[in-house]
Amino acid sequence: METRFYGIIWHMENYVLLTANAGLLLCINGKKILIDALHSEQAPGFSCVPAGMQQQIIHGDGDFDYIDYFIITHNHPDHVSPVLACNFARLHPETKIFAPMHIQNCEEMNILSSASESFSFGSDTLYFRHTIHAGAEYRNVLNYSGIIDIDGTR
């Protein structure tokens, strides 16, 4: 990411970009991680990812090029659009995707199903833990939280 400050261009290796609600693009030591960052449905009280940004994510444009990991914490419309996630997966088979549910027609996913799971790829490790979703009405939602370790940076 480039940032201009008094005419000087700074190249930032580590940064966070908000997409909408809890959706983020994390850039850590040159690795890019999308978290709950691709949804289009307007849920009451929440915003959706702007249409232009959705297209950037799906097509890998701008800050959204070369995504290493795509994490979906749970299947709510303010966190994921299964159709958009599947479109992304088809266009980016190199991206490792983690979700607590199967998205129809998307075979290349790591399905989170245990109380605690971890995945290692070279010097990166992603730790996931089943957690309780906030709100009594959502207690049965399969929800995951995680720790991301990229080259020793958490």
Coordinates of N, CA, C and O in Angstrom, one line a residue:
M1 N 0.8 -1.2 0.0 CA 0.0 0.0 0.0 C 0.9 1.2 0.0 O 1.9 1.3 0.7
E2 N 0.5 2.2 -0.8 CA 1.3 3.5 -0.8 C 0.5 4.5 -0.1 O -0.7 4.6 -0.3
T3 N 1.2 5.3 0.7 CA 0.5 6.5 1.4 C 1.4 7.7 1.1 O 2.6 7.6 1.1
R4 N 0.7 8.8 0.7 CA 1.4 10.0 0.5 C 1.3 10.9 1.7 O 0.3 11.1 2.3
F5 N 2.5 11.4 2.1 CA 2.6 12.3 3.3 C 3.5 13.4 2.9 O 4.7 13.2 2.7
Y6 N 3.0 14.6 2.7 CA 3.8 15.8 2.3 C 4.6 15.5 1.0 O 5.8 15.8 0.9
G7 N 3.9 14.8 0.1 CA 4.6 14.5 -1.2 C 5.5 13.3 -1.2 O 6.0 13.0 -2.3
I8 N 5.7 12.7 -0.1 CA 6.6 11.5 0.0 C 5.7 10.3 -0.1 O 4.7 10.2 0.6
I9 N 6.1 9.3 -0.8 CA 5.4 8.1 -0.9 C 6.0 7.1 0.0 O 7.2 6.8 0.0
W10 N 5.1 6.6 1.0 CA 5.6 5.6 1.9 C 5.0 4.2 1.5 O 3.8 4.1 1.2
H11 N 5.8 3.2 1.5 CA 5.3 1.9 1.1 C 5.2 1.1 2.5 O 6.1 0.9 3.2
M12 N 3.9 0.8 2.8 CA 3.6 0.1 4.0 C 3.5 -1.4 3.8 O 2.7 -1.8 3.0
E13 N 4.2 -2.1 4.6 CA 4.1 -3.6 4.5 C 3.1 -4.1 5.4 O 2.4 -5.1 5.1
N14 N 2.8 -3.5 6.6 CA 1.8 -3.9 7.5 C 0.7 -2.9 7.7 O 1.0 -1.7 8.0
Y15 N -0.5 -3.2 7.4 CA -1.6 -2.3 7.5 C -2.9 -3.1 7.6 O -3.0 -4.3 7.3
V16 N -4.0 -2.4 7.9 CA -5.3 -2.9 8.0 C -6.2 -2.1 7.2 O -6.2 -0.8 7.3
L17 N -7.1 -2.7 6.4 CA -8.0 -2.0 5.5 C -9.4 -2.5 5.9 O -9.7 -3.7 5.8
L18 N -10.3 -1.6 6.3 CA -11.7 -2.0 6.6 C -12.5 -2.1 5.3 O -12.5 -1.2 4.5
T19 N -13.2 -3.2 5.2 CA -14.1 -3.3 4.0 C -15.5 -2.9 4.4 O -16.2 -2.2 3.6
A20 N -16.0 -3.4 5.5 CA -17.4 -3.0 6.0 C -17.6 -3.9 7.3 O -17.1 -5.0 7.3
N21 N -18.3 -3.3 8.3 CA -18.6 -4.0 9.5 C -17.3 -4.6 10.1 O -16.4 -3.9 10.4
A22 N -17.3 -5.9 10.2 CA -16.1 -6.6 10.8 C -15.1 -7.1 9.7 O -14.2 -7.8 9.9
G23 N -15.4 -6.7 8.4 CA -14.6 -7.1 7.3 C -13.3 -6.4 7.2 O -13.3 -5.2 7.3
L24 N -12.2 -7.1 7.1 CA -10.9 -6.5 7.1 C -10.0 -7.2 6.0 O -10.1 -8.4 5.7
L25 N -9.0 -6.4 5.5 CA -7.9 -6.9 4.8 C -6.7 -6.6 5.7 O -6.4 -5.5 6.1
L26 N -6.0 -7.7 6.2 CA -4.8 -7.5 7.0 C -3.6 -7.8 6.1 O -3.6 -8.8 5.4
C27 N -2.6 -6.9 6.2 CA -1.4 -7.1 5.5 C -0.3 -7.2 6.5 O 0.0 -6.2 7.3
I28 N 0.3 -8.4 6.7 CA 1.3 -8.6 7.7 C 2.5 -9.2 7.1 O 2.5 -10.3 6.5
N29 N 3.6 -8.5 7.2 CA 4.9 -9.0 6.6 C 4.8 -9.5 5.2 O 5.3 -10.5 4.8
G30 N 4.0 -8.7 4.4 CA 3.9 -9.0 3.0 C 2.8 -10.1 2.7 O 2.5 -10.4 1.5
K31 N 2.1 -10.7 3.7 CA 1.0 -11.6 3.4 C -0.3 -10.9 3.6 O -0.4 -9.9 4.4
K32 N -1.3 -11.3 2.8 CA -2.6 -10.7 2.8 C -3.7 -11.6 3.3 O -3.8 -12.7 2.8
I33 N -4.4 -11.2 4.3 CA -5.5 -12.0 4.9 C -6.8 -11.3 4.8 O -6.9 -10.2 5.3
L34 N -7.8 -11.8 4.1 CA -9.2 -11.3 4.1 C -9.9 -12.0 5.3 O -9.9 -13.2 5.4
I35 N -10.6 -11.2 6.1 CA -11.5 -11.7 7.1 C -12.9 -11.1 7.0 O -13.0 -9.9 7.0
D36 N -13.9 -12.0 6.8 CA -15.3 -11.5 6.7 C -15.4 -10.3 5.8 O -16.2 -9.4 6.0
A37 N -14.7 -10.3 4.7 CA -14.6 -9.1 3.8 C -15.3 -9.1 2.5 O -15.1 -8.3 1.7
L38 N -16.2 -10.1 2.3 CA -16.9 -10.2 1.0 C -18.3 -10.5 1.2 O -18.7 -11.7 1.3
H39 N -19.1 -9.5 1.3 CA -20.6 -9.7 1.5 C -21.3 -8.5 0.9 O -20.9 -7.4 0.8
S40 N -22.5 -8.9 0.3 CA -23.3 -7.9 -0.4 C -24.7 -7.6 0.1 O -25.3 -6.6 -0.3
E41 N -25.1 -8.4 1.0 CA -26.5 -8.3 1.5 C -26.6 -7.2 2.6 O -25.8 -7.2 3.5
Q42 N -27.5 -6.3 2.4 CA -27.7 -5.3 3.4 C -28.5 -5.9 4.6 O -29.7 -6.2 4.5
A43 N -27.9 -6.1 5.7 CA -28.5 -6.6 6.9 C -28.9 -5.4 7.8 O -28.2 -4.4 7.8
P44 N -30.0 -5.5 8.5 CA -30.4 -4.4 9.3 C -29.4 -4.0 10.3 O -28.8 -4.8 11.1
G45 N -29.0 -2.7 10.3 CA -28.0 -2.2 11.2 C -26.6 -2.3 10.8 O -25.7 -2.0 11.5
F46 N -26.4 -2.9 9.6 CA -25.0 -3.2 9.2 C -24.8 -2.7 7.7 O -25.8 -2.6 7.0
S47 N -23.6 -2.4 7.4 CA -23.3 -2.0 6.0 C -22.8 -3.2 5.2 O -22.3 -4.1 5.8
C48 N -22.9 -3.1 3.9 CA -22.3 -4.2 3.1 C -21.1 -3.6 2.4 O -20.8 -2.4 2.4
V49 N -20.2 -4.5 1.9 CA -19.0 -4.1 1.2 C -19.5 -3.3 -0.1 O -20.3 -3.8 -0.8
P50 N -19.0 -2.1 -0.3 CA -19.4 -1.4 -1.5 C -19.1 -2.2 -2.8 O -18.2 -2.9 -2.9
A51 N -20.0 -2.0 -3.7 CA -20.0 -2.8 -5.0 C -18.6 -2.7 -5.7 O -18.1 -3.8 -6.1
G52 N -18.1 -1.6 -5.7 CA -16.8 -1.4 -6.4 C -15.7 -2.2 -5.7 O -14.8 -2.8 -6.3
M53 N -15.7 -2.2 -4.4 CA -14.7 -2.9 -3.6 C -15.0 -4.4 -3.7 O -14.0 -5.2 -3.8
Q54 N -16.2 -4.9 -3.8 CA -16.5 -6.3 -4.0 C -15.8 -6.7 -5.3 O -15.2 -7.8 -5.3
Q55 N -15.9 -6.0 -6.3 CA -15.3 -6.3 -7.6 C -13.8 -6.3 -7.5 O -13.1 -7.2 -8.1
Q56 N -13.2 -5.4 -6.8 CA -11.8 -5.3 -6.6 C -11.3 -6.6 -5.9 O -10.3 -7.2 -6.3
I57 N -12.1 -7.0 -4.9 CA -11.7 -8.2 -4.1 C -11.8 -9.5 -5.0 O -10.9 -10.3 -5.1
I58 N -12.9 -9.6 -5.7 CA -13.2 -10.8 -6.5 C -12.1 -10.9 -7.6 O -11.6 -12.0 -7.9
H59 N -11.8 -9.8 -8.2 CA -10.8 -9.8 -9.4 C -9.4 -9.6 -9.0 O -8.5 -9.7 -9.8
G60 N -9.1 -9.4 -7.7 CA -7.7 -9.2 -7.2 C -7.1 -7.9 -7.7 O -5.9 -7.9 -8.0
D61 N -7.8 -6.9 -7.6 CA -7.3 -5.6 -8.0 C -6.8 -4.7 -6.9 O -7.4 -4.9 -5.7
G62 N -5.9 -3.8 -7.1 CA -5.4 -2.9 -6.1 C -4.9 -3.6 -4.9 O -4.1 -4.5 -5.0
D63 N -5.3 -3.2 -3.7 CA -4.8 -3.8 -2.4 C -5.2 -5.2 -2.3 O -4.7 -6.0 -1.5
F64 N -6.2 -5.7 -3.1 CA -6.7 -7.0 -3.0 C -6.0 -8.0 -4.0 O -6.5 -9.1 -4.2
D65 N -4.8 -7.7 -4.5 CA -4.1 -8.6 -5.3 C -3.4 -9.6 -4.4 O -3.0 -9.4 -3.3
Y66 N -3.2 -10.8 -4.9 CA -2.4 -11.9 -4.2 C -2.8 -12.1 -2.8 O -2.0 -12.1 -1.9
I67 N -4.1 -12.4 -2.5 CA -4.6 -12.7 -1.2 C -4.1 -14.1 -0.8 O -4.3 -15.1 -1.5
D68 N -3.4 -14.2 0.3 CA -2.9 -15.5 0.8 C -3.9 -16.4 1.5 O -4.0 -17.6 1.3
Y69 N -4.7 -15.7 2.4 CA -5.7 -16.4 3.2 C -7.0 -15.6 3.2 O -7.0 -14.4 3.3
F70 N -8.1 -16.4 3.1 CA -9.5 -15.8 3.2 C -10.2 -16.5 4.3 O -10.4 -17.7 4.2
I71 N -10.5 -15.8 5.4 CA -11.2 -16.4 6.6 C -12.6 -15.9 6.7 O -12.9 -14.7 6.6
I72 N -13.5 -16.9 6.8 CA -14.9 -16.6 7.1 C -15.2 -17.1 8.5 O -15.1 -18.3 8.7
T73 N -15.6 -16.2 9.4 CA -15.8 -16.6 10.8 C -17.1 -17.3 11.0 O -17.2 -18.2 11.9
H74 N -18.1 -16.9 10.3 CA -19.4 -17.6 10.4 C -20.4 -17.2 9.3 O -20.1 -16.2 8.6
N75 N -21.4 -17.9 9.1 CA -22.3 -17.7 8.0 C -23.5 -16.8 8.3 O -24.6 -17.2 8.5
H76 N -23.2 -15.5 8.4 CA -24.2 -14.5 8.5 C -24.0 -13.5 7.3 O -22.9 -13.3 6.9
P77 N -25.1 -12.9 6.9 CA -25.0 -12.1 5.7 C -24.2 -10.8 5.8 O -23.7 -10.2 4.8
D78 N -23.9 -10.4 7.1 CA -23.0 -9.3 7.3 C -21.5 -9.7 7.4 O -20.6 -8.9 7.7
H79 N -21.2 -11.0 7.1 CA -19.9 -11.5 7.1 C -19.5 -12.2 5.8 O -18.3 -12.2 5.5
V80 N -20.4 -12.8 5.1 CA -20.1 -13.5 3.9 C -21.3 -13.6 3.0 O -22.4 -13.7 3.4
S81 N -21.0 -13.5 1.7 CA -22.0 -13.8 0.7 C -21.4 -15.1 0.0 O -20.4 -15.0 -0.6
P82 N -22.1 -16.2 0.2 CA -21.6 -17.5 -0.4 C -21.4 -17.4 -1.9 O -20.4 -17.9 -2.4
V83 N -22.2 -16.7 -2.6 CA -22.0 -16.6 -4.1 C -20.7 -15.8 -4.4 O -19.9 -16.2 -5.2
L84 N -20.5 -14.7 -3.7 CA -19.3 -13.9 -3.9 C -18.1 -14.7 -3.5 O -17.0 -14.6 -4.2
A85 N -18.2 -15.4 -2.4 CA -17.0 -16.1 -1.9 C -16.7 -17.2 -2.9 O -15.5 -17.5 -3.1
C86 N -17.7 -17.9 -3.5 CA -17.4 -18.9 -4.5 C -16.8 -18.3 -5.7 O -15.9 -18.9 -6.3
N87 N -17.3 -17.2 -6.1 CA -16.7 -16.5 -7.3 C -15.2 -16.2 -7.0 O -14.4 -16.4 -7.9
F88 N -14.9 -15.7 -5.8 CA -13.5 -15.4 -5.5 C -12.7 -16.7 -5.5 O -11.6 -16.7 -6.1
A89 N -13.2 -17.8 -4.9 CA -12.5 -19.0 -4.9 C -12.2 -19.6 -6.3 O -11.1 -20.1 -6.5
R90 N -13.1 -19.5 -7.2 CA -12.9 -19.9 -8.6 C -11.8 -19.2 -9.3 O -11.0 -19.7 -10.0
L91 N -11.7 -17.8 -9.0 CA -10.7 -17.0 -9.7 C -9.4 -17.0 -9.0 O -8.4 -16.6 -9.6
H92 N -9.3 -17.5 -7.7 CA -8.1 -17.5 -7.0 C -7.8 -18.8 -6.3 O -7.8 -18.9 -5.0
P93 N -7.6 -19.8 -7.0 CA -7.3 -21.2 -6.4 C -6.1 -21.2 -5.5 O -6.0 -22.1 -4.7
E94 N -5.2 -20.2 -5.7 CA -4.0 -20.2 -4.9 C -4.3 -19.7 -3.4 O -3.5 -19.9 -2.5
T95 N -5.4 -19.0 -3.2 CA -5.8 -18.5 -1.9 C -6.3 -19.7 -1.0 O -7.2 -20.4 -1.5
K96 N -5.8 -19.7 0.2 CA -6.3 -20.8 1.1 C -7.5 -20.2 1.9 O -7.4 -19.1 2.5
I97 N -8.7 -20.9 1.8 CA -9.9 -20.4 2.3 C -10.3 -21.2 3.5 O -10.3 -22.5 3.4
F98 N -10.8 -20.6 4.6 CA -11.2 -21.2 5.8 C -12.6 -20.8 6.2 O -12.9 -19.6 6.2
A99 N -13.5 -21.7 6.4 CA -14.9 -21.3 6.8 C -15.5 -22.5 7.6 O -15.1 -23.6 7.5
P100 N -16.5 -22.1 8.5 CA -17.1 -23.1 9.3 C -18.3 -23.8 8.6 O -19.1 -24.5 9.2
M101 N -18.4 -23.6 7.3 CA -19.5 -24.2 6.5 C -19.0 -24.5 5.1 O -18.0 -23.9 4.6
H102 N -19.6 -25.4 4.4 CA -19.3 -25.7 3.0 C -20.1 -24.7 2.2 O -21.3 -24.5 2.4
I103 N -19.4 -24.1 1.2 CA -20.1 -23.3 0.2 C -20.3 -24.1 -1.0 O -19.3 -24.6 -1.6
Q104 N -21.5 -24.3 -1.4 CA -21.8 -25.1 -2.6 C -21.0 -24.7 -3.8 O -20.8 -23.6 -4.1
N105 N -20.5 -25.7 -4.5 CA -19.6 -25.6 -5.7 C -18.2 -25.0 -5.4 O -17.5 -24.7 -6.3
C106 N -17.8 -24.9 -4.1 CA -16.5 -24.5 -3.8 C -15.8 -25.6 -3.1 O -16.0 -25.7 -1.8
E107 N -15.1 -26.4 -3.8 CA -14.4 -27.6 -3.2 C -13.1 -27.2 -2.5 O -12.7 -28.0 -1.6
E108 N -12.4 -26.2 -2.9 CA -11.1 -25.9 -2.4 C -11.2 -25.0 -1.1 O -10.7 -23.9 -1.1
M109 N -11.8 -25.6 -0.1 CA -11.9 -24.9 1.2 C -11.5 -25.7 2.3 O -11.5 -27.0 2.2
N110 N -11.0 -25.1 3.4 CA -10.7 -25.8 4.6 C -11.9 -25.6 5.5 O -12.1 -24.4 6.0
I111 N -12.6 -26.6 5.8 CA -13.9 -26.5 6.6 C -13.5 -26.6 8.1 O -12.9 -27.6 8.5
L112 N -13.8 -25.6 8.8 CA -13.6 -25.6 10.3 C -14.7 -26.4 10.9 O -15.9 -26.0 10.8
S113 N -14.4 -27.4 11.7 CA -15.4 -28.2 12.3 C -15.1 -28.6 13.8 O -16.0 -29.0 14.5
S114 N -13.9 -28.5 14.2 CA -13.5 -28.9 15.5 C -13.5 -27.7 16.5 O -13.5 -26.6 16.1
A115 N -13.4 -28.1 17.8 CA -13.4 -27.0 18.8 C -12.1 -26.1 18.6 O -12.2 -24.9 18.9
S116 N -11.0 -26.8 18.2 CA -9.8 -26.1 18.0 C -9.0 -26.7 16.9 O -8.9 -27.9 16.8
E117 N -8.5 -25.8 16.0 CA -7.8 -26.3 14.8 C -6.7 -25.4 14.4 O -6.7 -24.2 14.7
S118 N -5.6 -25.9 13.8 CA -4.5 -25.1 13.3 C -4.1 -25.6 12.0 O -4.2 -26.8 11.7
F119 N -3.6 -24.7 11.2 CA -3.1 -25.0 9.8 C -1.8 -24.3 9.7 O -1.7 -23.1 9.9
S120 N -0.8 -25.0 9.2 CA 0.5 -24.4 8.9 C 0.9 -24.4 7.5 O 0.7 -25.5 6.8
F121 N 1.4 -23.3 7.0 CA 1.9 -23.2 5.6 C 3.2 -22.5 5.7 O 3.3 -21.3 5.9
G122 N 4.3 -23.2 5.5 CA 5.7 -22.6 5.7 C 5.8 -22.0 7.1 O 5.6 -22.7 8.1
S123 N 6.1 -20.7 7.1 CA 6.3 -20.1 8.4 C 5.1 -19.4 9.0 O 5.1 -18.7 10.0
D124 N 3.9 -19.7 8.3 CA 2.6 -19.1 8.8 C 1.8 -20.2 9.5 O 1.8 -21.4 9.0
T125 N 1.2 -19.9 10.5 CA 0.2 -20.8 11.2 C -1.0 -20.0 11.6 O -1.0 -18.9 12.1
L126 N -2.2 -20.6 11.2 CA -3.5 -20.0 11.5 C -4.1 -20.9 12.6 O -4.3 -22.1 12.3
Y127 N -4.5 -20.4 13.7 CA -5.1 -21.1 14.8 C -6.6 -20.6 14.9 O -6.9 -19.4 14.9
F128 N -7.5 -21.6 15.0 CA -8.9 -21.3 15.0 C -9.5 -22.0 16.3 O -9.1 -23.1 16.6
R129 N -10.4 -21.3 16.9 CA -11.1 -21.8 18.0 C -12.6 -21.5 17.9 O -13.0 -20.4 17.6
H130 N -13.4 -22.5 18.2 CA -14.9 -22.4 18.1 C -15.2 -21.5 19.3 O -14.8 -21.7 20.4
T131 N -16.0 -20.4 19.0 CA -16.4 -19.4 20.1 C -17.9 -19.2 20.0 O -18.5 -19.5 19.0
I132 N -18.4 -18.7 21.1 CA -19.9 -18.4 21.1 C -20.1 -17.0 20.5 O -19.5 -16.0 20.9
H133 N -21.1 -17.0 19.6 CA -21.5 -15.7 19.0 C -22.2 -14.9 20.0 O -23.0 -15.4 20.8
A134 N -22.0 -13.6 20.0 CA -22.7 -12.7 20.9 C -24.2 -12.7 20.6 O -24.6 -12.8 19.5
G135 N -25.0 -12.6 21.7 CA -26.4 -12.6 21.6 C -27.0 -13.9 21.8 O -26.7 -14.9 21.1
A136 N -28.0 -14.0 22.7 CA -28.6 -15.3 23.1 C -29.2 -16.0 21.8 O -29.1 -17.2 21.7
E137 N -29.8 -15.2 20.9 CA -30.4 -15.8 19.8 C -29.5 -16.4 18.8 O -29.9 -17.2 17.9
Y138 N -28.2 -16.1 18.9 CA -27.1 -16.7 18.0 C -26.2 -17.7 18.7 O -25.2 -18.1 18.1
R139 N -26.6 -18.2 19.8 CA -25.8 -19.2 20.6 C -25.5 -20.4 19.7 O -24.4 -21.1 20.0
N140 N -26.3 -20.8 18.8 CA -26.1 -22.0 18.0 C -25.4 -21.8 16.7 O -25.2 -22.7 15.9
V141 N -25.0 -20.6 16.5 CA -24.2 -20.3 15.3 C -22.8 -20.8 15.4 O -22.1 -20.6 16.4
L142 N -22.4 -21.5 14.4 CA -21.0 -22.1 14.3 C -20.1 -20.9 14.0 O -20.1 -20.4 12.9
N143 N -19.3 -20.4 15.0 CA -18.6 -19.2 14.9 C -17.1 -19.5 15.3 O -16.9 -20.2 16.3
Y144 N -16.2 -18.9 14.6 CA -14.8 -19.1 14.9 C -14.0 -17.8 15.1 O -14.3 -16.8 14.4
S145 N -13.1 -17.8 16.0 CA -12.1 -16.8 16.2 C -10.7 -17.3 16.0 O -10.6 -18.6 15.9
G146 N -9.8 -16.5 15.8 CA -8.5 -17.0 15.5 C -7.3 -16.2 15.9 O -7.4 -15.0 16.2
I147 N -6.1 -16.8 15.8 CA -4.9 -16.1 15.9 C -4.1 -16.4 14.6 O -4.0 -17.6 14.2
I148 N -3.5 -15.4 14.1 CA -2.8 -15.6 12.8 C -1.3 -15.3 13.1 O -1.0 -14.2 13.6
D149 N -0.5 -16.2 12.8 CA 1.0 -16.0 13.0 C 1.6 -16.0 11.7 O 1.7 -17.1 11.0
I150 N 2.1 -14.9 11.3 CA 2.8 -14.7 10.0 C 4.3 -14.5 10.2 O 4.6 -13.4 10.8
D151 N 5.1 -15.4 10.0 CA 6.6 -15.3 10.2 C 6.9 -14.8 11.6 O 7.8 -14.0 11.8
G152 N 6.2 -15.3 12.6 CA 6.4 -15.0 14.0 C 5.7 -13.7 14.5 O 5.8 -13.3 15.6
T153 N 5.0 -13.0 13.6 CA 4.2 -11.8 14.0 C 2.8 -12.3 14.2 O 2.2 -12.8 13.3
R154 N 2.2 -12.0 15.3 CA 0.8 -12.3 15.6 C -0.1 -11.1 15.7 O 0.3 -10.1 16.1

